[in-house]
Amino acid sequence: MSGDMAAEARPDAIAFTINGRPVAVAAAPVTRLADVLRDELGLTGTKIGCNAGDCGACTVLLDGRQVCACMVAVGQAEGRAVTTVEGLAEGTELNALQAAFRRHGAAQCGICTPGMLMAATDLLARNPAPDRAQVMDALGGVLCRCTGYIKIVEAVLDAAGADNTVEPAAGAAVGASISRIDALAKLTGTDPFAADAIPADALWLRVVRSPHARARFAVGDLEPFLAAHPGLVRVMTAEDIPFNGHGINPAIKDQPVLADGVVRYRGEAVVALVGERTAVAAIRDEELPIHYEPAEAVTDVATATKEDATLVQEDKSGNLLIEGYVTRGDTEGALGQCAAVAEGDFETAYVEHAYIEIEAGWARRVGERLELHVTTQAPYMNREEVANILRISEDRVRIVPTACGGGFGGKLDVHLHGVLAVAAMATDRPVAAVYDRPESMASSTKRHPSTIHARLGCDRSGILQAMEMEADFNTGAYASFGPTVASRVPVHASGPYKIPNQRARGRAILTNGPPAGAFRGFGVPQAAIAHETLIDDLAEKLGIDRLELRIRNALRH
Ligand code: FES
């Protein structure tokens, strides 16, 4: 509906003011205010990260006080004043707070920025000169995964600063900070993220995911199901996918776009529903004629590497995806000569990226080409992957990367690209999809859990002589970046230290867990936990200061 509809024009509607302008919306009173702002009023500067009041991306002002718009029913806004990020600037003239965010580089990916600005606006209206603790307290309900918060807090403390300079003066540019070119759009809420510019005539797609970590399944007759659900246009299965495999590694396309009779992790895509938005959303997974035969899952590396372990992928003997080595010198001999040897076993768990922007996108057919607007870190790799899935040439695929609200490696892999592309080509309609937070967490790649055994030895003066490391990485049900992690960790096993004798091995092991992939460092943080702990142990054994021992062994050019 139009955002400038006057309250008196719709006496049955819910009337309030938005950014000082009266509006009336004909929505059910229980509708989330965030949905009304975005879907009815077109104010997509308010972001949705969790829909549960946890991330604060949807923070707006209600009668001047910050609230999570996802947790406010629009009926509660009746007769009240709602302010969103779009209400802060005068055209392209940023207000003092927004200008401070620009000066301090406080908007990085920008998905949290509207929420941060609104929370800070609330604070500054009540307390124009807050101290650091008060700023941190006021912003505590809004999560940022990019900045580390420092720049944001500094910006709020500096909001009254008069300096609104964007570019350094002539002659002062070298070494000076410059404003991000997309700062204005991020600070005014106009930078379009993947869920912000979906065509009004788009069909919607929802993926139905496996409730089992390991199962065989069969899809029954879909004709009666389609007939019983008006507004549902298609139910896509593996049979609809021209090439049903993908993977970030150019040589390993082992993950189906839609599972084909076997599911290998809880949350794996099984079928995709395509149709009118409300129709697709209303269907419960249990209604679908999908018959599962669950089996015992291989949940960890220890189980997966037993001699009689069930194979996660039938052609991967021993559930071994790949292994990598680095060897140098005589490690065993050198360890035997060391004055001190530290040894340890280390375990790390899955880690979720938790980017604030959940996966979203939309696709359409343009003549013989497929155009996909999507949140991504890798548009060119995406083009190759989508062309391969569709079995068409790459020049017939155009990837339009939207603003990306955090990725950290997790948006290198394709997510809903394949199903959207196939659905748009099949229906000749724009097709859109937006995950919710549980779906994002169930389906996206994680940091590899690791199991590491390592030994590190040095001479009497603390000079490192030898290191041995055996590292197993749980790569989940499919390869993703498993080959990269397994082969890179041995290279990084010794960290930033010179160690003349070294033997390191990394293995990527398949399990029925979610696929593990790229995540800031590709296995290096897991290895660092091991070698840094062992260096601390050596320092303690020899009575040498920990920093001093590191300095003595640091790589030098
Ligand atoms: Fe805060 Fe990216 S800038 S989440």
Coordinates of C-alpha atoms and ligand atoms in Angstrom, one line a residue:
M1 CA 0.0 0.0 0.0
S2 CA 1.1 3.6 -0.3
G3 CA 2.9 5.0 2.6
D4 CA 1.3 8.4 2.3
M5 CA -2.2 7.1 2.8
A6 CA -3.9 9.5 5.3
A7 CA -5.4 8.0 8.4
E8 CA -8.8 9.4 7.8
A9 CA -8.9 7.7 4.4
R10 CA -9.0 4.3 6.1
P11 CA -11.1 4.5 9.3
D12 CA -10.8 0.7 9.8
A13 CA -7.0 0.8 9.5
I14 CA -4.3 1.2 12.1
A15 CA -3.2 4.8 12.1
F16 CA 0.1 6.2 13.4
T17 CA 2.8 8.5 12.2
I18 CA 5.9 7.4 10.4
N19 CA 8.8 9.8 10.4
G20 CA 6.3 12.6 11.1
R21 CA 3.9 11.7 8.4
P22 CA 0.5 10.2 9.1
V23 CA -0.2 6.7 7.7
A24 CA -2.9 4.1 8.0
V25 CA -2.3 0.4 7.3
A26 CA -4.9 -2.3 6.8
A27 CA -3.0 -5.0 8.5
A28 CA -4.0 -7.5 11.2
P29 CA -3.1 -5.8 14.5
V30 CA -0.8 -8.7 15.4
T31 CA 1.4 -8.2 12.3
R32 CA 5.0 -7.4 13.2
L33 CA 5.7 -3.7 12.9
A34 CA 8.9 -4.6 11.1
D35 CA 7.0 -6.4 8.4
V36 CA 4.5 -3.5 8.0
L37 CA 7.4 -1.0 7.7
R38 CA 9.2 -3.1 5.0
D39 CA 6.4 -4.8 3.1
E40 CA 3.6 -2.2 3.4
L41 CA 5.3 1.1 3.7
G42 CA 8.5 0.2 1.7
L43 CA 10.8 1.4 4.5
T44 CA 13.4 -1.3 4.0
G45 CA 16.0 0.7 6.0
T46 CA 14.7 -1.3 8.9
K47 CA 16.4 -4.7 8.6
I48 CA 15.4 -8.1 9.8
G49 CA 18.1 -10.3 11.2
C50 CA 16.5 -12.7 13.6
N51 CA 12.8 -11.8 14.0
A52 CA 13.2 -12.7 17.7
G53 CA 14.3 -9.5 19.4
D54 CA 17.9 -10.7 19.7
C55 CA 20.0 -8.9 17.0
G56 CA 18.4 -5.4 17.1
A57 CA 18.8 -4.9 13.4
C58 CA 15.1 -3.8 13.2
T59 CA 15.5 -1.2 16.0
V60 CA 13.2 1.8 15.5
L61 CA 11.8 4.5 17.8
L62 CA 8.3 4.2 19.2
D63 CA 7.4 7.5 20.7
G64 CA 11.1 8.3 20.8
R65 CA 12.2 5.1 22.6
Q66 CA 14.1 2.3 20.9
V67 CA 12.2 -0.9 20.3
C68 CA 12.8 -4.0 18.2
A69 CA 10.2 -3.6 15.4
C70 CA 10.0 -7.4 15.0
M71 CA 8.7 -7.7 18.6
V72 CA 6.1 -4.9 18.3
A73 CA 2.7 -5.7 16.9
V74 CA 1.5 -3.0 14.6
G75 CA -1.6 -2.6 16.7
Q76 CA 0.6 -1.4 19.5
A77 CA 1.7 1.5 17.3
E78 CA -1.9 2.9 16.9
G79 CA -1.9 6.6 17.6
R80 CA 1.9 6.7 18.2
A81 CA 5.0 8.0 16.5
V82 CA 7.3 5.6 14.7
T83 CA 10.7 6.8 13.5
T84 CA 12.9 4.8 11.2
V85 CA 16.4 5.4 9.8
E86 CA 14.7 7.1 6.8
G87 CA 13.5 9.8 9.2
L88 CA 17.0 10.9 10.3
A89 CA 18.5 12.7 7.3
E90 CA 17.2 15.7 5.5
G91 CA 17.5 14.4 1.9
T92 CA 21.2 13.7 1.5
E93 CA 22.1 16.0 4.4
L94 CA 23.2 13.6 7.2
N95 CA 22.3 14.6 10.7
A96 CA 25.1 15.0 13.3
L97 CA 25.0 11.4 14.4
Q98 CA 25.0 10.0 10.8
A99 CA 27.9 12.3 10.0
A100 CA 29.8 11.1 13.0
F101 CA 29.3 7.5 11.8
R102 CA 30.7 8.5 8.4
R103 CA 33.7 10.2 10.0
H104 CA 34.6 7.2 12.1
G105 CA 33.9 4.6 9.5
A106 CA 31.3 3.1 11.8
A107 CA 29.3 1.5 9.0
Q108 CA 31.1 -1.5 7.6
C109 CA 28.7 -4.0 5.9
G110 CA 26.0 -1.6 7.1
I111 CA 23.3 -4.2 7.9
C112 CA 23.4 -3.2 11.6
T113 CA 23.8 0.5 11.0
P114 CA 20.1 1.5 10.9
G115 CA 19.5 -0.2 14.3
M116 CA 22.7 1.3 15.8
L117 CA 21.6 4.8 14.6
M118 CA 18.2 4.5 16.1
A119 CA 19.4 3.2 19.4
A120 CA 21.9 6.0 19.6
T121 CA 19.3 8.5 18.6
D122 CA 17.2 7.4 21.6
L123 CA 20.2 7.8 23.9
L124 CA 21.3 11.2 22.6
A125 CA 17.7 12.6 22.9
R126 CA 17.7 11.8 26.6
N127 CA 21.4 12.3 27.3
P128 CA 23.2 14.6 24.9
A129 CA 26.6 14.0 26.5
P130 CA 26.8 10.3 27.4
D131 CA 30.0 8.6 28.7
R132 CA 31.4 5.5 27.1
A133 CA 29.6 3.1 29.5
Q134 CA 26.2 4.8 28.8
V135 CA 26.8 4.5 25.0
M136 CA 27.7 0.8 25.3
D137 CA 24.7 0.2 27.5
A138 CA 22.3 2.0 25.1
L139 CA 23.6 0.1 22.0
G140 CA 23.7 -3.2 23.9
G141 CA 20.6 -4.6 22.1
V142 CA 22.0 -4.2 18.6
L143 CA 24.6 -6.7 17.4
C144 CA 27.4 -6.0 14.9
R145 CA 29.4 -8.8 13.4
C146 CA 31.9 -6.6 11.5
T147 CA 33.3 -3.6 13.4
G148 CA 34.1 -4.8 16.8
Y149 CA 31.9 -1.9 18.1
I150 CA 34.8 0.5 18.8
K151 CA 34.2 2.8 15.8
I152 CA 30.5 2.8 16.5
V153 CA 30.9 3.8 20.1
E154 CA 33.5 6.5 19.1
A155 CA 31.0 7.9 16.6
V156 CA 28.2 8.2 19.1
L157 CA 30.6 9.8 21.7
D158 CA 31.6 12.2 18.9
A159 CA 28.1 12.8 17.5
A160 CA 28.2 16.5 18.6
G161 CA 31.5 17.0 16.8
A162 CA 31.3 19.8 14.3
D163 CA 33.8 18.3 11.8
N164 CA 31.8 16.9 8.9
T165 CA 34.7 16.7 6.5
V166 CA 34.5 13.8 4.0
E167 CA 37.7 14.0 2.1
P168 CA 41.1 15.1 3.2
A169 CA 42.3 18.6 2.2
A170 CA 44.6 18.9 -0.8
G171 CA 48.1 17.8 0.1
A172 CA 46.9 15.9 3.1
A173 CA 45.6 12.8 1.4
V174 CA 48.4 10.3 1.9
G175 CA 47.8 8.4 5.1
A176 CA 44.5 10.1 5.8
S177 CA 41.2 8.2 6.2
I178 CA 38.7 8.6 3.5
S179 CA 35.0 8.1 3.6
R180 CA 33.5 4.9 2.2
I181 CA 31.9 5.5 -1.1
D182 CA 28.8 3.7 0.0
A183 CA 28.6 5.4 3.4
L184 CA 25.7 7.7 2.5
A185 CA 23.5 4.8 1.3
K186 CA 24.3 2.8 4.4
L187 CA 23.7 5.6 6.8
T188 CA 20.3 6.6 5.2
G189 CA 19.1 3.0 5.0
T190 CA 18.9 3.2 1.2
D191 CA 21.6 0.6 0.4
P192 CA 19.6 -2.3 -1.0
F193 CA 20.4 -5.6 0.6
A194 CA 19.1 -8.8 -1.0
A195 CA 15.7 -8.8 0.7
D196 CA 15.1 -5.1 0.1
A197 CA 14.2 -4.9 -3.6
I198 CA 12.2 -7.9 -4.5
P199 CA 9.8 -7.3 -7.4
A200 CA 6.2 -7.1 -6.4
D201 CA 5.2 -9.7 -8.9
A202 CA 7.7 -12.3 -7.7
L203 CA 6.7 -15.8 -6.8
W204 CA 8.1 -17.0 -3.5
L205 CA 10.2 -20.0 -2.9
R206 CA 10.6 -21.9 0.3
V207 CA 12.9 -24.9 0.8
V208 CA 11.7 -27.9 2.7
R209 CA 14.5 -29.3 4.7
S210 CA 15.3 -32.7 6.1
P211 CA 14.4 -33.2 9.8
H212 CA 16.9 -36.1 9.9
A213 CA 20.7 -36.2 9.8
R214 CA 20.7 -39.3 7.8
A215 CA 17.8 -41.0 5.9
R216 CA 16.6 -42.4 2.7
F217 CA 13.4 -40.8 1.4
A218 CA 10.9 -40.9 -1.3
V219 CA 8.6 -38.1 -2.6
G220 CA 5.0 -39.3 -3.2
D221 CA 2.5 -38.1 -5.7
L222 CA 2.6 -34.3 -5.8
E223 CA -0.4 -33.8 -8.1
P224 CA -3.0 -34.1 -5.4
F225 CA -0.8 -32.0 -3.1
L226 CA -0.6 -29.2 -5.6
A227 CA -4.4 -29.4 -6.3
A228 CA -5.1 -29.1 -2.5
H229 CA -3.0 -25.9 -2.2
P230 CA -4.3 -23.0 -4.2
G231 CA -1.5 -20.5 -4.9
L232 CA 1.2 -23.2 -4.9
V233 CA 2.6 -23.2 -8.5
R234 CA 5.3 -25.9 -8.3
V235 CA 7.0 -28.4 -6.0
M236 CA 10.5 -28.8 -7.3
T237 CA 12.4 -32.0 -6.6
A238 CA 15.9 -33.3 -7.6
E239 CA 14.4 -34.4 -10.9
D240 CA 13.9 -30.7 -11.9
I241 CA 17.5 -29.7 -11.5
P242 CA 19.5 -30.0 -14.8
F243 CA 22.8 -30.7 -13.0
N244 CA 22.1 -31.6 -9.4
G245 CA 25.5 -30.9 -7.8
H246 CA 27.5 -27.9 -6.5
G247 CA 30.5 -27.2 -4.5
I248 CA 33.0 -24.3 -4.1
N249 CA 35.9 -26.6 -5.2
P250 CA 36.0 -26.6 -9.0
A251 CA 36.6 -30.4 -9.0
I252 CA 34.1 -31.5 -6.4
K253 CA 30.4 -31.0 -7.0
D254 CA 29.2 -33.4 -4.4
Q255 CA 26.3 -31.4 -2.8
P256 CA 22.9 -31.8 -4.4
V257 CA 20.9 -28.6 -5.0
L258 CA 17.9 -30.8 -3.8
A259 CA 18.6 -34.1 -2.2
D260 CA 18.0 -37.2 -4.4
G261 CA 16.6 -40.0 -2.3
V262 CA 19.2 -39.6 0.5
V263 CA 19.7 -36.9 3.1
R264 CA 23.1 -36.6 4.7
Y265 CA 22.6 -33.8 7.3
R266 CA 19.7 -32.3 9.3
G267 CA 18.6 -29.2 7.3
E268 CA 19.6 -30.5 3.9
A269 CA 17.3 -29.2 1.1
V270 CA 14.8 -31.8 0.0
V271 CA 12.1 -30.0 -2.1
A272 CA 11.3 -26.4 -3.0
L273 CA 7.8 -25.0 -2.9
V274 CA 7.1 -22.2 -5.4
G275 CA 4.0 -20.0 -5.4
E276 CA 2.2 -17.1 -4.0
R277 CA 4.0 -15.8 -0.8
T278 CA 1.2 -16.5 1.6
A279 CA 0.4 -19.9 0.1
V280 CA 4.0 -21.1 0.3
A281 CA 4.4 -19.8 3.8
A282 CA 1.2 -21.5 5.1
I283 CA 2.2 -25.0 4.1
R284 CA 3.6 -27.1 6.9
D285 CA 6.5 -29.4 6.1
E286 CA 4.6 -32.4 7.5
E287 CA 1.9 -32.0 4.9
L288 CA 4.2 -32.9 2.1
P289 CA 4.2 -36.5 0.8
I290 CA 7.8 -37.2 1.8
H291 CA 8.5 -40.5 3.4
Y292 CA 11.7 -40.8 5.3
E293 CA 13.5 -43.9 6.5
P294 CA 15.9 -42.5 9.2
A295 CA 19.2 -44.2 9.9
E296 CA 21.9 -43.8 12.5
A297 CA 24.0 -40.7 11.8
V298 CA 27.7 -40.5 11.8
T299 CA 28.0 -37.5 14.0
D300 CA 31.8 -37.1 14.7
V301 CA 35.2 -37.7 13.4
A302 CA 36.0 -40.5 15.9
T303 CA 32.9 -42.5 14.7
A304 CA 33.5 -41.6 11.0
T305 CA 37.1 -43.0 11.1
K306 CA 36.3 -46.3 12.7
E307 CA 37.1 -49.2 10.5
D308 CA 33.5 -50.3 10.1
A309 CA 32.0 -46.8 9.9
T310 CA 29.0 -46.2 7.8
L311 CA 30.0 -44.2 4.7
V312 CA 28.5 -40.7 4.5
Q313 CA 29.2 -40.7 0.7
E314 CA 29.4 -44.1 -0.7
D315 CA 32.5 -43.5 -2.9
K316 CA 34.5 -41.9 -0.1
S317 CA 36.4 -44.8 1.5
G318 CA 36.9 -44.4 5.3
N319 CA 34.9 -41.2 5.1
L320 CA 38.2 -39.5 4.1
L321 CA 37.6 -36.6 1.7
I322 CA 41.2 -35.5 1.4
E323 CA 44.4 -35.2 3.3
G324 CA 47.4 -32.9 3.1
Y325 CA 51.0 -33.1 4.4
V326 CA 54.0 -30.9 5.0
T327 CA 57.3 -32.5 6.0
R328 CA 60.7 -31.0 6.6
G329 CA 63.8 -32.3 8.2
D330 CA 63.9 -35.1 10.8
T331 CA 61.0 -34.4 13.1
E332 CA 61.2 -37.5 15.3
G333 CA 65.0 -37.3 15.7
A334 CA 64.9 -33.6 16.5
L335 CA 62.1 -34.1 19.1
G336 CA 64.3 -36.7 20.8
Q337 CA 67.1 -34.2 21.2
C338 CA 65.0 -31.3 22.6
A339 CA 65.6 -30.0 26.1
A340 CA 61.8 -29.5 26.5
V341 CA 58.8 -31.0 24.6
A342 CA 55.2 -29.9 25.1
E343 CA 52.4 -32.2 23.9
G344 CA 48.7 -31.8 23.8
D345 CA 45.3 -32.8 22.4
F346 CA 42.9 -30.0 21.3
E347 CA 39.3 -30.0 20.2
T348 CA 37.3 -27.2 18.7
A349 CA 33.6 -27.2 17.8
Y350 CA 31.4 -26.0 14.9
V351 CA 31.1 -22.2 14.8
E352 CA 28.2 -20.4 13.1
H353 CA 29.0 -17.3 11.0
A354 CA 25.9 -15.5 12.3
Y355 CA 26.1 -12.7 9.7
I356 CA 23.3 -10.3 10.5
E357 CA 21.9 -10.4 7.0
I358 CA 20.2 -13.8 6.4
E359 CA 20.5 -15.3 3.0
A360 CA 18.1 -13.8 0.4
G361 CA 17.8 -13.2 -3.3
W362 CA 15.6 -13.3 -6.4
A363 CA 16.0 -14.5 -9.9
R364 CA 14.3 -13.8 -13.2
R365 CA 14.6 -14.9 -16.8
V366 CA 15.6 -12.2 -19.2
G367 CA 15.3 -13.6 -22.7
E368 CA 17.6 -16.6 -22.8
R369 CA 19.6 -15.4 -19.8
L370 CA 19.2 -15.9 -16.1
E371 CA 19.6 -12.9 -13.8
L372 CA 20.1 -13.5 -10.1
H373 CA 20.2 -10.8 -7.5
V374 CA 21.7 -12.2 -4.4
T375 CA 23.7 -11.6 -1.3
T376 CA 27.1 -13.0 -2.0
Q377 CA 30.9 -12.7 -1.5
A378 CA 31.7 -14.4 -4.9
P379 CA 29.6 -13.3 -7.9
Y380 CA 32.0 -14.7 -10.5
M381 CA 32.2 -18.1 -8.8
N382 CA 28.4 -18.0 -8.4
R383 CA 28.0 -17.4 -12.1
E384 CA 30.1 -20.5 -12.9
E385 CA 28.2 -22.5 -10.4
V386 CA 24.7 -21.4 -11.5
A387 CA 25.6 -22.0 -15.2
N388 CA 26.8 -25.5 -14.3
I389 CA 23.6 -26.2 -12.4
L390 CA 21.4 -24.9 -15.3
R391 CA 23.7 -26.6 -17.9
I392 CA 23.9 -23.3 -19.8
S393 CA 26.9 -21.2 -20.8
E394 CA 28.3 -18.7 -18.3
D395 CA 27.5 -15.8 -20.7
R396 CA 23.8 -16.6 -20.1
V397 CA 24.0 -16.0 -16.4
R398 CA 24.3 -12.6 -14.8
I399 CA 24.9 -12.4 -11.0
V400 CA 23.9 -9.0 -9.5
P401 CA 25.5 -8.8 -6.1
T402 CA 23.4 -6.8 -3.7
A403 CA 24.8 -5.1 -0.6
C404 CA 26.2 -8.0 1.5
G405 CA 25.3 -7.8 5.2
G406 CA 28.3 -9.9 6.4
G407 CA 29.7 -13.1 5.1
F408 CA 33.0 -13.9 6.7
G409 CA 33.5 -16.8 4.2
G410 CA 30.0 -18.2 4.6
K411 CA 28.6 -16.4 1.5
L412 CA 31.3 -17.8 -0.7
D413 CA 29.4 -21.0 -1.2
V414 CA 26.1 -20.8 -3.1
H415 CA 23.0 -21.0 -0.9
L416 CA 19.6 -20.5 -2.6
H417 CA 21.2 -19.7 -6.0
G418 CA 20.5 -23.0 -7.6
V419 CA 16.8 -23.4 -6.7
L420 CA 16.0 -19.8 -7.5
A421 CA 17.7 -20.1 -10.9
V422 CA 15.9 -23.3 -11.8
A423 CA 12.5 -22.0 -10.5
A424 CA 12.8 -18.7 -12.5
M425 CA 13.7 -20.5 -15.7
A426 CA 10.9 -23.0 -15.2
T427 CA 8.2 -20.6 -14.4
D428 CA 9.3 -17.6 -16.4
R429 CA 8.4 -15.4 -13.4
P430 CA 10.7 -13.6 -10.9
V431 CA 11.1 -15.9 -8.0
A432 CA 12.4 -14.8 -4.6
A433 CA 13.4 -16.4 -1.3
V434 CA 14.5 -15.1 2.1
Y435 CA 15.6 -17.5 4.7
D436 CA 14.7 -17.1 8.4
R437 CA 17.4 -17.3 11.0
P438 CA 16.8 -21.0 12.0
E439 CA 17.0 -21.9 8.3
S440 CA 20.1 -19.9 7.8
M441 CA 21.8 -21.6 10.8
A442 CA 20.6 -25.1 9.7
S443 CA 21.8 -24.9 6.1
S444 CA 24.8 -22.6 6.0
T445 CA 28.4 -23.7 6.2
K446 CA 30.3 -23.5 9.6
R447 CA 33.9 -23.3 10.8
H448 CA 35.3 -26.9 10.8
P449 CA 35.4 -28.6 14.1
S450 CA 38.8 -30.0 14.7
T451 CA 40.6 -32.7 16.6
I452 CA 44.4 -32.0 16.9
H453 CA 47.3 -33.8 18.5
A454 CA 50.6 -31.9 18.5
R455 CA 54.1 -32.0 19.9
L456 CA 56.5 -29.1 20.0
G457 CA 60.1 -29.1 21.2
C458 CA 62.9 -26.6 21.7
D459 CA 66.5 -26.4 23.0
R460 CA 67.6 -25.1 26.3
S461 CA 67.5 -21.5 25.2
G462 CA 64.0 -21.8 23.9
I463 CA 64.7 -22.0 20.2
L464 CA 62.1 -24.2 18.6
Q465 CA 63.5 -27.3 17.0
A466 CA 60.7 -29.6 15.9
M467 CA 56.9 -29.8 15.6
E468 CA 54.5 -32.6 14.9
M469 CA 50.8 -32.1 14.2
E470 CA 48.0 -34.5 13.3
A471 CA 44.8 -32.5 12.6
D472 CA 41.4 -34.0 11.7
F473 CA 38.7 -31.6 10.5
N474 CA 35.0 -32.5 10.5
T475 CA 33.9 -31.3 7.0
G476 CA 30.3 -32.4 7.5
A477 CA 28.3 -34.1 4.8
Y478 CA 29.8 -32.4 1.7
A479 CA 33.2 -31.0 0.7
S480 CA 32.7 -27.2 0.5
F481 CA 36.1 -25.8 1.6
G482 CA 37.2 -29.0 3.3
P483 CA 40.0 -29.7 0.8
T484 CA 41.3 -26.2 1.3
V485 CA 41.3 -26.4 5.1
A486 CA 42.8 -29.9 5.2
S487 CA 45.7 -29.0 2.8
R488 CA 46.3 -25.5 4.2
V489 CA 46.5 -26.3 7.9
P490 CA 49.7 -28.3 7.6
V491 CA 51.2 -25.3 5.9
H492 CA 50.2 -23.0 8.8
A493 CA 50.7 -25.6 11.6
S494 CA 53.9 -23.9 12.8
G495 CA 52.3 -20.4 12.8
P496 CA 54.6 -17.4 12.5
Y497 CA 57.6 -19.3 13.9
K498 CA 60.7 -20.8 12.4
I499 CA 60.8 -24.5 13.1
P500 CA 63.5 -26.4 11.1
N501 CA 61.9 -29.9 11.5
Q502 CA 58.3 -30.4 11.0
R503 CA 55.8 -33.0 10.1
A504 CA 52.1 -32.0 9.8
R505 CA 49.1 -33.8 8.4
G506 CA 45.5 -32.5 7.9
R507 CA 42.6 -34.6 7.0
A508 CA 39.0 -33.6 6.0
I509 CA 36.6 -36.2 7.3
L510 CA 33.0 -36.6 6.2
T511 CA 30.2 -36.9 8.8
N512 CA 26.5 -36.3 8.8
G513 CA 26.9 -32.8 10.1
P514 CA 26.3 -29.6 8.3
P515 CA 28.9 -28.8 5.7
A516 CA 31.9 -26.9 7.1
G517 CA 33.4 -24.3 4.8
A518 CA 35.3 -21.0 4.7
F519 CA 35.4 -19.0 7.9
R520 CA 38.0 -16.3 8.5
G521 CA 41.3 -18.2 8.4
F522 CA 40.4 -21.6 6.7
G523 CA 41.5 -23.8 9.7
V524 CA 44.4 -21.5 10.8
P525 CA 42.6 -20.5 14.1
Q526 CA 42.2 -24.1 15.1
A527 CA 45.9 -24.8 14.4
A528 CA 46.9 -21.6 16.3
I529 CA 45.1 -22.8 19.4
A530 CA 47.3 -25.8 19.4
H531 CA 50.7 -24.2 18.7
E532 CA 50.2 -21.2 20.9
T533 CA 49.1 -23.3 23.8
L534 CA 52.2 -25.5 23.3
I535 CA 54.5 -22.4 23.2
D536 CA 53.0 -21.3 26.5
D537 CA 53.7 -24.7 28.0
L538 CA 57.3 -24.6 26.8
A539 CA 57.8 -21.1 28.2
E540 CA 56.6 -22.4 31.6
K541 CA 58.8 -25.5 31.5
L542 CA 61.9 -23.4 30.8
G543 CA 61.0 -20.4 32.9
I544 CA 61.2 -18.1 29.9
D545 CA 58.7 -15.2 29.5
R546 CA 56.0 -16.2 27.0
L547 CA 56.4 -13.1 24.8
E548 CA 60.2 -13.4 24.9
L549 CA 60.0 -17.0 23.7
R550 CA 57.8 -16.0 20.8
I551 CA 60.1 -13.2 19.8
R552 CA 63.1 -15.5 19.8
N553 CA 61.4 -17.8 17.4
A554 CA 59.5 -15.4 15.1
L555 CA 60.0 -15.7 11.4
R556 CA 62.2 -13.0 10.0
H557 CA 62.8 -12.0 6.5
Ligands
FES1 FE1 27.7 -4.1 11.8 FE2 28.3 -5.4 9.5 S1 28.7 -3.3 10.1 S2 27.1 -6.1 11.2

